[in-house]
């Protein structure tokens, strides 16, 4: 199997805000502690962990939005530290933190991001038709983002994240906050992308999503990778939820 | 393939023009408000200084043997009132039924001859616009008469159409505009810069749309330059809107609502306005860059608008310097100081006293400073602490 994404011992510490300091009783928080994992071509790799475990930080480093304090990650052999501009050309990144401007329409935004990714106009038109039809965006292509529902916005975000047909997709909590219908569309689309040979790294705390689409899983707790293997080897036919809580108890202690 | 800078510029323009509220408040309203306010002020001043056409004046003991009596008759056409009716007339003025009562002492003419300084009483009501205006006219007329009684010599007595102020009308207009325009234009331009830049930088950070832009392969420097160029064009539009408002309303303000030639903008040539536009564009670039840097530190539009206030005070103070300087500086080094150079060049343009080298130095200096600011903004876009701090 071809290793397409490699994360090598990345660490990240954040200075806490005044409010957070009162809660955490510390000046800094270690979000990632020498985290390592790999993703292979054509697989879906899931990062599973509770809120605050470091999943989003790891994906933000992969998307080059932030830099690791130490360690490095490579996407198709390109370092996120040394060559972030090139890395961004290779990936599609979707997170709930990335918002779309309320004053634009899906059509305008698709064209705008296509231009930034230097997508050929003819390919862009085909791609737009394909994705807009798939997600039903063509029905509201000229409606301003401000007037769309959360599900519609997520569909537009997803279409825009893959406007340039990237080989590697990084999705942070892709079904978070979505209604069941939109979540199903997104989940099915992930499986379809896998069939097309795309490599997907996603983070989630939803066990069923991992069980449904992921080939391999990494469980992150307190910024550390506790387990990283194929779903079958990790669960050994037990429910993933039970396995996760066993690991959590071992690492952190009983649930409070 | 289009350059990323051009794509970002187009996006900024599209964003601005998609927001009708923004277009109205930043582009249409400044010019319209300036025009309406200044025109209204001109008309209001006109009402204050011109006597009303319809008024009623009473006079007691009119000195009709003196030239003063004739002047009063021709100016006010007063009704001659007996002394016994004074209290009744005063009551009428109080009730706004009459406008003015001039009471001369019975011995006024003798007192004047004997130089005994008689007291003339003028009753009026300051809360009535007509009464107040007629009162001012009467006081002026009597002051002039008193001066003529003690006349030993005259200074620049207007006779035979002789003109003593050797400055031309154009120069007078230029002198006035050169002191006012730099402050007005720089302040209004800065307001435009704040409106568009805080929304585009701090607003995008606040709404999370900046992060969406930062995960694209576009270089941070291209985003910074594209944003500055797009926002500068918009800020220039806001500045031009304000200038158009000033262009049409200043003559009305200075001629108190009339069509006097006191301020005539037509004295300026096309190339004067062309030089002005280039100076304003370079200044807009610089101011937008500075506001963008401040906005990038802020977490919200509200915070950015508040943080930018000290810079606004500095810019207004620099603009005010034109009011207190006799003429534009001539030394070329003055024109390398950002913002101050714009004030001096605008001062020079309106007083017909600007040189091409100084204007070019101003424009180049402002663009170089904007470029440096764009580099700073690029580094800020690269900093996760600045862009993603919570």
Short mmCIF file of C-alpha atoms in Angstrom, two decimals, chain A residues 12 14-15 17 60 63-67 85 88-89 93 97-101 103-104 108 112-113 115-121 144, chain B residues 1-4 7-8 10-11 14-15 18-21 204 207-209 211-220 384-385 388 390:
data_model
loop_
_atom_site.label_atom_id
_atom_site.label_comp_id
_atom_site.label_asym_id
_atom_site.label_seq_id
_atom_site.Cartn_x
_atom_site.Cartn_y
_atom_site.Cartn_z
CA UNK A 12 1.49 21.43 19.63
CA UNK A 14 -1.33 26.50 23.02
CA UNK A 15 -1.19 29.44 25.40
CA UNK A 17 -6.67 32.61 27.41
CA UNK A 60 -5.50 21.96 11.10
CA UNK A 63 -4.28 21.64 6.26
CA UNK A 64 -1.40 24.08 7.03
CA UNK A 65 -3.66 26.49 8.90
CA UNK A 66 -1.34 26.11 11.88
CA UNK A 67 2.21 24.81 12.30
CA UNK A 85 1.52 26.50 -0.35
CA UNK A 88 -2.71 23.27 0.00
CA UNK A 89 -2.87 22.52 -3.72
CA UNK A 93 -10.17 20.60 3.68
CA UNK A 97 -14.67 26.39 11.47
CA UNK A 98 -14.45 27.38 7.80
CA UNK A 99 -17.42 29.55 6.93
CA UNK A 100 -18.82 30.87 3.70
CA UNK A 101 -19.48 34.57 3.22
CA UNK A 103 -23.34 37.78 0.86
CA UNK A 104 -22.26 35.35 -1.87
CA UNK A 108 -20.29 32.68 -7.16
CA UNK A 112 -14.31 32.01 -7.01
CA UNK A 113 -12.64 29.02 -5.37
CA UNK A 115 -10.21 30.38 -9.87
CA UNK A 116 -8.04 30.27 -6.75
CA UNK A 117 -7.30 26.57 -7.33
CA UNK A 118 -6.58 27.36 -11.01
CA UNK A 119 -9.18 24.89 -12.24
CA UNK A 120 -9.60 24.95 -16.02
CA UNK A 121 -12.89 26.68 -16.94
CA UNK A 144 -27.28 33.93 -0.87
CA UNK B 1 -5.31 32.08 -15.85
CA UNK B 2 -6.07 35.20 -13.87
CA UNK B 3 -3.66 36.35 -11.21
CA UNK B 4 -4.72 35.59 -7.66
CA UNK B 7 -9.26 37.45 -8.24
CA UNK B 8 -9.06 38.73 -4.65
CA UNK B 10 -12.69 41.28 -7.78
CA UNK B 11 -14.00 39.33 -4.81
CA UNK B 14 -18.18 41.91 -5.46
CA UNK B 15 -18.52 41.50 -1.69
CA UNK B 18 -23.42 42.66 -2.84
CA UNK B 19 -24.03 44.37 0.48
CA UNK B 20 -26.61 47.10 -0.20
CA UNK B 21 -26.33 48.43 3.33
CA UNK B 204 -13.75 37.94 7.82
CA UNK B 207 -17.16 35.26 10.59
CA UNK B 208 -14.61 32.49 9.91
CA UNK B 209 -14.43 33.22 6.18
CA UNK B 211 -9.77 30.73 7.36
CA UNK B 212 -11.64 29.45 4.28
CA UNK B 213 -9.46 31.71 2.15
CA UNK B 214 -6.29 30.73 4.00
CA UNK B 215 -6.66 27.00 3.22
CA UNK B 216 -6.56 27.71 -0.52
CA UNK B 217 -3.19 27.57 -2.33
CA UNK B 218 -3.15 31.38 -2.65
CA UNK B 219 -0.05 32.90 -1.10
CA UNK B 220 -0.62 35.09 1.95
CA UNK B 384 -1.71 31.51 13.68
CA UNK B 385 -1.63 33.46 16.96
CA UNK B 388 -6.78 32.09 15.01
CA UNK B 390 -9.73 33.10 20.52
#
